[in-house]
GROMACS .gro file of C-alpha atoms in nm:
model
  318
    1UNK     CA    1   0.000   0.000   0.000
    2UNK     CA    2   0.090   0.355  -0.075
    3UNK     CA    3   0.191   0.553   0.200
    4UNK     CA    4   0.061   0.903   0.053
    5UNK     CA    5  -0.182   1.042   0.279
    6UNK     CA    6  -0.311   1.355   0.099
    7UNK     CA    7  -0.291   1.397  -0.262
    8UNK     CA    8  -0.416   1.707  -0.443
    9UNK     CA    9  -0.397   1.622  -0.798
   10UNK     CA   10  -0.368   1.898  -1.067
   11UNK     CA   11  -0.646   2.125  -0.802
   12UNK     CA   12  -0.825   2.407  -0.932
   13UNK     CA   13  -1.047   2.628  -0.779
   14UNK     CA   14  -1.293   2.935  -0.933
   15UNK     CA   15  -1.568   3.132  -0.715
   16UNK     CA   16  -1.809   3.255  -0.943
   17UNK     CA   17  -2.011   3.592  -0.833
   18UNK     CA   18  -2.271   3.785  -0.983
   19UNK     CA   19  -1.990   4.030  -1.096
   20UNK     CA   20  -1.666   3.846  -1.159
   21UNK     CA   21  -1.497   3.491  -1.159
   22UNK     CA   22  -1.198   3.455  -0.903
   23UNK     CA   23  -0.960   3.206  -1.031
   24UNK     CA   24  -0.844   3.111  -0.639
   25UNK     CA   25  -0.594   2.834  -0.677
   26UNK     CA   26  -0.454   2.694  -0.993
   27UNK     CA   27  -0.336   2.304  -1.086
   28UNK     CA   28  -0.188   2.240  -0.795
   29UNK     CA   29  -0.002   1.913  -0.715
   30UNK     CA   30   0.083   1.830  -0.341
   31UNK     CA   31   0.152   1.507  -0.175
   32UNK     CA   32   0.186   1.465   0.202
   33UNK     CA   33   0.290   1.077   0.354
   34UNK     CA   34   0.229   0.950   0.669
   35UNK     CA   35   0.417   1.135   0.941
   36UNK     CA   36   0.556   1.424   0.691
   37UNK     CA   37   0.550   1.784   0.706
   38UNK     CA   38   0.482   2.035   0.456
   39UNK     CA   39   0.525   2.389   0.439
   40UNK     CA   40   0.264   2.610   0.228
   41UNK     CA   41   0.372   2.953   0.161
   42UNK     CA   42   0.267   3.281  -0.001
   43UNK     CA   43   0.122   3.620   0.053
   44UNK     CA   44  -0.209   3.721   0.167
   45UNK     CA   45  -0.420   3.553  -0.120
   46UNK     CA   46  -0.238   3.345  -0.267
   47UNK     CA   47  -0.505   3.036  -0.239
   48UNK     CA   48  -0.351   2.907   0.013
   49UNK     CA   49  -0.635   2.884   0.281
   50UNK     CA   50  -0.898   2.745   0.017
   51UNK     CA   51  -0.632   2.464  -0.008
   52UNK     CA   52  -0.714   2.385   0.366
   53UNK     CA   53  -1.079   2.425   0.274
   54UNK     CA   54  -1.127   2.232  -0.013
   55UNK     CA   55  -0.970   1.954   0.121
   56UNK     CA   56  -1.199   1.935   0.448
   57UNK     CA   57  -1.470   2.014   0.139
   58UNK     CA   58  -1.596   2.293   0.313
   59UNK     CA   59  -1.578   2.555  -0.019
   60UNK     CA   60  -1.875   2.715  -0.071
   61UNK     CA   61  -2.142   2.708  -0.286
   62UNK     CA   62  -2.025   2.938  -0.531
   63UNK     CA   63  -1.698   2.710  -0.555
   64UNK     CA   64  -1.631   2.517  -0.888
   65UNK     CA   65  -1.339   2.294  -0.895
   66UNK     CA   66  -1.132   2.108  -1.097
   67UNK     CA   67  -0.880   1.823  -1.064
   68UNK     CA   68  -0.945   1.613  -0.672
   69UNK     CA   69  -0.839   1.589  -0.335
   70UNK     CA   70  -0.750   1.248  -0.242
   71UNK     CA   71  -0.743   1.167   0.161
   72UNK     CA   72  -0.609   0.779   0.179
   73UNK     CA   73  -0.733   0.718  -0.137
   74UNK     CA   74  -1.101   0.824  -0.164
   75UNK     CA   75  -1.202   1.163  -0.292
   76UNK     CA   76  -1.340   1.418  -0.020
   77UNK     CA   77  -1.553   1.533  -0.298
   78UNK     CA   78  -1.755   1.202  -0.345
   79UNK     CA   79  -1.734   1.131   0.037
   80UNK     CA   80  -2.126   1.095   0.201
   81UNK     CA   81  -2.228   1.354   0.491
   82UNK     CA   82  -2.167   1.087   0.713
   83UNK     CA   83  -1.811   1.001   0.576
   84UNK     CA   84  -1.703   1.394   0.584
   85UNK     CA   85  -1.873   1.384   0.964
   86UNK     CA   86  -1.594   1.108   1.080
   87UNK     CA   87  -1.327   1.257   0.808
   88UNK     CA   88  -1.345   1.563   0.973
   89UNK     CA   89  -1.195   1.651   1.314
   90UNK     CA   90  -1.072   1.200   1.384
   91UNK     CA   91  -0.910   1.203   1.071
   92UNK     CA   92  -0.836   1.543   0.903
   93UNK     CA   93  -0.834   1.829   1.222
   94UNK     CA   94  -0.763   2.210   1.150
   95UNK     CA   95  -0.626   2.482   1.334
   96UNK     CA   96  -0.826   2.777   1.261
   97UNK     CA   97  -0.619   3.114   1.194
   98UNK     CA   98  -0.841   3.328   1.484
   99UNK     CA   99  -0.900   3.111   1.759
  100UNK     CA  100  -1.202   3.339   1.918
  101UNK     CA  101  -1.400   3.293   1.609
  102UNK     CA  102  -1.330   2.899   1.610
  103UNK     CA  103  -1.477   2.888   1.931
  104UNK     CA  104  -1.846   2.896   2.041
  105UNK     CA  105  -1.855   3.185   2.289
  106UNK     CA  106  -2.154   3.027   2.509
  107UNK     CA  107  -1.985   2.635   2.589
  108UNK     CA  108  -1.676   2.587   2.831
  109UNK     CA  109  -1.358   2.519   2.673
  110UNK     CA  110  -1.394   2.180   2.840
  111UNK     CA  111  -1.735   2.117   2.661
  112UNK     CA  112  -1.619   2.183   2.335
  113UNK     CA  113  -1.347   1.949   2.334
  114UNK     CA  114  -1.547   1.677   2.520
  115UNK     CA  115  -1.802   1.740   2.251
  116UNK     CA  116  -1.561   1.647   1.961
  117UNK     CA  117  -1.462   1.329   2.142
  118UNK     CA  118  -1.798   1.203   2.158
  119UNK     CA  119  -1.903   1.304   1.806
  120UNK     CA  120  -1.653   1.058   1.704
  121UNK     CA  121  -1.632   0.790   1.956
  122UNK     CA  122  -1.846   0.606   2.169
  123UNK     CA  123  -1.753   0.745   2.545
  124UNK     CA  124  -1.970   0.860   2.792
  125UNK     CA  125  -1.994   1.259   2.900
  126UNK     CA  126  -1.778   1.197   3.220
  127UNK     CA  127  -1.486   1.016   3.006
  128UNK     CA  128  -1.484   1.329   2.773
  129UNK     CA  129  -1.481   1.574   2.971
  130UNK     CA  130  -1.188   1.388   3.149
  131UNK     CA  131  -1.002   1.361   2.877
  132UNK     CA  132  -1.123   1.711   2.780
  133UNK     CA  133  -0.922   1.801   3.073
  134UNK     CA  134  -0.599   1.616   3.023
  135UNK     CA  135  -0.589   1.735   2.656
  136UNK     CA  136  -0.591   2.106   2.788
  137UNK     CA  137  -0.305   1.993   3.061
  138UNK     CA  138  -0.146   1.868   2.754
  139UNK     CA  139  -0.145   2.161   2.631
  140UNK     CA  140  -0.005   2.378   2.917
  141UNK     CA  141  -0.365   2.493   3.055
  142UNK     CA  142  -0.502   2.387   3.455
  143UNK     CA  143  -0.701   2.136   3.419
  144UNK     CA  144  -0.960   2.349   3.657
  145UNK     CA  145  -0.985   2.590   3.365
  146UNK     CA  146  -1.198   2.377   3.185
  147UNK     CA  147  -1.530   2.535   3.320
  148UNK     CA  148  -1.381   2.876   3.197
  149UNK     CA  149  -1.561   2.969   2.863
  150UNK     CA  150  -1.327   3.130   2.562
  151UNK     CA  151  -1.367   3.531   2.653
  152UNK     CA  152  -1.166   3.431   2.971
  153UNK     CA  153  -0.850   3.308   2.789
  154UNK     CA  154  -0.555   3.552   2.623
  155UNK     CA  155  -0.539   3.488   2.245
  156UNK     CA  156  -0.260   3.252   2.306
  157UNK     CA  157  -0.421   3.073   2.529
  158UNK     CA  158  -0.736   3.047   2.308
  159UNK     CA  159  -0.524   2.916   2.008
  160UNK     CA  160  -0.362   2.613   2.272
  161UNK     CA  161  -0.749   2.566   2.319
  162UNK     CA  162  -0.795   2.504   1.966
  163UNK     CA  163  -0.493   2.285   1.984
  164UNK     CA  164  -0.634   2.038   2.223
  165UNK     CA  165  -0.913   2.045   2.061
  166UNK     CA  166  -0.768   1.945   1.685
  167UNK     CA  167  -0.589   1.659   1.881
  168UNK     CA  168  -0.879   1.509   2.054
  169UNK     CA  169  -0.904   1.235   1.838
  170UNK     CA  170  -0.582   1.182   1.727
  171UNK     CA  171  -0.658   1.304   1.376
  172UNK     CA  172  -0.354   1.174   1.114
  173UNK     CA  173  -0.339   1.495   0.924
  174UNK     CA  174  -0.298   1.856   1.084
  175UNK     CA  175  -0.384   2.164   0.899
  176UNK     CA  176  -0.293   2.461   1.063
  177UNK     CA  177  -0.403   2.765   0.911
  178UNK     CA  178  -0.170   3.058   1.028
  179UNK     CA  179  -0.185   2.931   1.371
  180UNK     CA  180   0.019   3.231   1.519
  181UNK     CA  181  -0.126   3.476   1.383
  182UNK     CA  182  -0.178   3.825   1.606
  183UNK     CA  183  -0.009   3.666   1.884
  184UNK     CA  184   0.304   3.819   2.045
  185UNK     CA  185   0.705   3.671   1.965
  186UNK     CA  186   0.694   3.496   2.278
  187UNK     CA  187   0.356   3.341   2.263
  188UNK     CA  188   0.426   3.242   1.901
  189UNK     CA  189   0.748   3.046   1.979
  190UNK     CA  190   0.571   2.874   2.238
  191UNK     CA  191   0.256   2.776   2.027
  192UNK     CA  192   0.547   2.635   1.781
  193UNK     CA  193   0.709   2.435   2.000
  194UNK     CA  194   0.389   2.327   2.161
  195UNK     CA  195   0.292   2.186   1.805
  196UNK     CA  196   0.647   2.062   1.762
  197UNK     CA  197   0.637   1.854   2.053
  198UNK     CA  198   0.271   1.707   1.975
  199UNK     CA  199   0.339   1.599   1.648
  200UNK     CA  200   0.658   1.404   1.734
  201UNK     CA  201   0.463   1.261   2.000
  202UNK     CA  202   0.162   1.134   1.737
  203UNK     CA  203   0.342   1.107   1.428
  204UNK     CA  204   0.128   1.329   1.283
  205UNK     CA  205   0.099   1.464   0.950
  206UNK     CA  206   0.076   1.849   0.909
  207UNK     CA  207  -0.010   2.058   0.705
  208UNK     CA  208   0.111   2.434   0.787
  209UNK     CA  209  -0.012   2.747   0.650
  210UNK     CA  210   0.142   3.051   0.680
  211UNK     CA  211   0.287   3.324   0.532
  212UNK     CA  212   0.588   3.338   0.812
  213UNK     CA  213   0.945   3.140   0.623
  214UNK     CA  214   1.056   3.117   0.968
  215UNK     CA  215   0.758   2.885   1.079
  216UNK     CA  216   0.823   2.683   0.812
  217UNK     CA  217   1.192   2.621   0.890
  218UNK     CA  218   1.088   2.524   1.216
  219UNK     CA  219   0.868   2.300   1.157
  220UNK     CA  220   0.815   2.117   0.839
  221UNK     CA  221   1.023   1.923   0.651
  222UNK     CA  222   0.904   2.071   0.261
  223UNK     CA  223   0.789   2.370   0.147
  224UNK     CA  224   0.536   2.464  -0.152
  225UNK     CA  225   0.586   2.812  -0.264
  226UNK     CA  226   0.253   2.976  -0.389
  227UNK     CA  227   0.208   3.292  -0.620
  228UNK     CA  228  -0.153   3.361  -0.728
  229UNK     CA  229  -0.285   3.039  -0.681
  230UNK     CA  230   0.007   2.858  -0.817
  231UNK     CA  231   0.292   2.660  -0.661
  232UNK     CA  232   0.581   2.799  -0.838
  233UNK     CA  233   0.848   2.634  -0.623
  234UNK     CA  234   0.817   2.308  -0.406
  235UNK     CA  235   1.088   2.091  -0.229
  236UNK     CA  236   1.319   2.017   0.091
  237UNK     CA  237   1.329   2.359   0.327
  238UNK     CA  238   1.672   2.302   0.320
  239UNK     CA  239   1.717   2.293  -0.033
  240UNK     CA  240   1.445   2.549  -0.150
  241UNK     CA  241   1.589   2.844   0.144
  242UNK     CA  242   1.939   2.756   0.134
  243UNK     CA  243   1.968   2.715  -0.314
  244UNK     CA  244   1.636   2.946  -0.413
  245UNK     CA  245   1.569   2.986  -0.790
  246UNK     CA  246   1.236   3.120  -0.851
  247UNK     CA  247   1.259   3.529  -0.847
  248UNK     CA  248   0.969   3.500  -0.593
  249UNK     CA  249   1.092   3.283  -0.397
  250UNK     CA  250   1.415   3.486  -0.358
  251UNK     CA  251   1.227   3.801  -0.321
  252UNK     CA  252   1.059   3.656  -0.026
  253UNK     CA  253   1.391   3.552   0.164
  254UNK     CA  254   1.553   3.895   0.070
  255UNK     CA  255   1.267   4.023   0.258
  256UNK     CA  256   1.379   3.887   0.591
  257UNK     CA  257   1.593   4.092   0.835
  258UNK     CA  258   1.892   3.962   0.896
  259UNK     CA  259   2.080   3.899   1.244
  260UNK     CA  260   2.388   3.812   1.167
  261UNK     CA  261   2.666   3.932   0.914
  262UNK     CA  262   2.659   4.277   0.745
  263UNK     CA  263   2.340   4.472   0.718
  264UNK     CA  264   2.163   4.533   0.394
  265UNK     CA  265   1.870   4.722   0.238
  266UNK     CA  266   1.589   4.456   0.260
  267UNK     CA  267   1.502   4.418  -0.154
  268UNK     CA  268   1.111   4.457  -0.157
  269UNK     CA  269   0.884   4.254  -0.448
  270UNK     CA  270   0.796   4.525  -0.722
  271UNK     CA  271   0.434   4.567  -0.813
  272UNK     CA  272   0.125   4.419  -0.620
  273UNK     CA  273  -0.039   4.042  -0.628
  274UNK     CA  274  -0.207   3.942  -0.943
  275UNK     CA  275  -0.572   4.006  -0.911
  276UNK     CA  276  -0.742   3.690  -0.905
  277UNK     CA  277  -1.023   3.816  -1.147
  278UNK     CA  278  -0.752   3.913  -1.380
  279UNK     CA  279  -0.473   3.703  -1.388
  280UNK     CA  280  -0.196   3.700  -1.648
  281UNK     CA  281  -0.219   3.495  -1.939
  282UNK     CA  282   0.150   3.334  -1.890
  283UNK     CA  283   0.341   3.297  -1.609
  284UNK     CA  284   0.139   3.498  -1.296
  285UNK     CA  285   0.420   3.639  -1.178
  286UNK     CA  286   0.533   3.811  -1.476
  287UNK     CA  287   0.424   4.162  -1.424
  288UNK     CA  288   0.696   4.194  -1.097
  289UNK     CA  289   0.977   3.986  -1.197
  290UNK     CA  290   1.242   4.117  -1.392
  291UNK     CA  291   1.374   3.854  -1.548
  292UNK     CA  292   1.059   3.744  -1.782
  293UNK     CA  293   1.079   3.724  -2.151
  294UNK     CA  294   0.837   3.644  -2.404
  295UNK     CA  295   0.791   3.321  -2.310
  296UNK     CA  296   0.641   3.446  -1.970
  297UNK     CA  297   0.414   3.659  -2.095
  298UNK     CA  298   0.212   3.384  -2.329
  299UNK     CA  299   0.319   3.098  -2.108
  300UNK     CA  300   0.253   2.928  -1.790
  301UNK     CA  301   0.610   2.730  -1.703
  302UNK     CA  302   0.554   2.363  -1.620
  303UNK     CA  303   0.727   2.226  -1.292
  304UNK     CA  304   1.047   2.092  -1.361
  305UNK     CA  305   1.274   1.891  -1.141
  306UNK     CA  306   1.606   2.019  -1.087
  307UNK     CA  307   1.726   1.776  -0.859
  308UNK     CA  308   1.541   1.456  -0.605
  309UNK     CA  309   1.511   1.750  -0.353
  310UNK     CA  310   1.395   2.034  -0.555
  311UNK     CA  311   1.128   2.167  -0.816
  312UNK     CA  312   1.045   2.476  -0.970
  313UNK     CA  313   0.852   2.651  -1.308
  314UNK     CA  314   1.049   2.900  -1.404
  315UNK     CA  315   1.159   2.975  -1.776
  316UNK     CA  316   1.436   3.194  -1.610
  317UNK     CA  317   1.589   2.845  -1.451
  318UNK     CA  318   1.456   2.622  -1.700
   0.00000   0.00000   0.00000
């Protein structure tokens, strides 16, 4: 048997309005196996949270897609209510980027959790909310703050909440959808190395979102680089940040202050995003890179492997 967990095969997304089409993510291909980490990266609207979406199938009704999502096998998209009910939260779990609004403001912290244990196993009330309060121990929080309802936590605290809660069941894959977002440097590191510790502990798979390169080098193992609903560079984090080729890519690691050595001007991107109702007809980044020829401009560059450890679609590499 394979051991690919999640594969998103050649995944397209379009929300259709009364005004416009938004071409959200375009044919992308990611595969995550058992235990592995992967790194998804890329500016405010660059598709990457209708990724985590889609493969929960929880677009909405305006979505159209194209290509599948494969979780173990079977498509989410021709899963039954009742199959997407025991996918969701004992198989698949996600971290929610604000952790107030993934909480219901009128249960307990404790209740919620208990209440995902028993939606997808057969324990009595008492035995949840036991466990309820072991997973928020787990997690660094008193166990006799489980009676404490979500307005009385910090936003750290909230998001360690939401933790507990996505690990309830032991779920195989982890999405995490900017998980430190808003939250103070300290707070952040120790949400990180929360999640680092958990996911040794479970072997699970995970899924991170963000937008933060350092996260990623933390944590995961790969990275997927996304421009305007396109992965436009994918491999090892140690390959991709230490040898990167696409111009994005290295405009986003030029970005990054430096601590060490001598101090330089940080080199900002040219230009703005590609608007997803109007996206270029070639390659999307094209109208901010400065190394784009013809080619670019009529287009799109396939992914091409450049070594075991690396990809990238770039005509400038290529």
């Amino acid at each position: 048997m394979s051991d690919k967990l999640l594969e998103i095969k050649d995944f397209s997304v379009k929300f259709s309005t009364e005004y416009a089409e938004v071409f959200a993510v375009n044919h992308v291909n990611i595969e995550i196996s058992s235990g592995e980490s992967i790194g998804l990266v890329g500016e405010t609207g660059a598709g990457k949270t209708t990724i985590a979406l889609a493969t929960l199938n929880l677009l909405s009704k305006n979505a159209s897609v194209k290509g599948d999502i494969l979780f173990k096998g079977n498509s989410v998209f021709s899963m039954s209510d009742k199959e997407l009910r025991t996918m969701r939260g004992a198989k698949i779990a996600m971290i929610f980027q604000n952790p107030l609004t993934a909480l219901n403001p009128v249960f307990t912290v404790g209740e919620q959790i208990a209440m995902v244990i028993r939606a997808h196993e057969n324990v009595s009330r008492k035995e949840a909310m036991e466990r309820a309060k072991e997973l928020l121990n787990m997690v660094g929080i008193e166990k006799r703050r489980f009676k404490e309802y979500p307005n009385q936590f910090s936003g750290g605290m909230r998001q360690r909440v939401g933790i507990a809660a996505s690990l309830a069941c032991n779920p195989e894959l982890l999405i995490a959808d900017e998980p430190t977002t808003a939250l103070d440097v300290t707070i952040q590191a120790q949400i990180l190395e929360l999640m680092k510790q958990l996911q040794q502990k479970y072997s699970t798979s995970l899924l991170m979102i963000t937008h933060n390169l350092g996260i990623i080098a933390e944590l995961c193992q790969k990275v997927a680089v996304m421009y305007a609903g396109t992965i436009i560079e994918y491999g090892t984090v140690k390959e991709v940040f230490s040898n990167p080729l696409h111009p994005y890519t290295k405009g986003l690691l030029n970005a990054i202050p430096k601590l060490e050595g001598e101090r330089k001007r940080l080199e900002a991107i040219p230009g703005l995003i590609a608007d997803p109702q109007n996206l270029p007809v070639g390659c999307k980044f094209e109208p901010r890179c400065t190394k784009c020829d013809d080619r670019c401009k009529e287009f799109m560059p396939s992914m091409v492997k450049i070594n075991d450890n690396h990809y990238i679609a770039c005509y400038a590499v290529n």
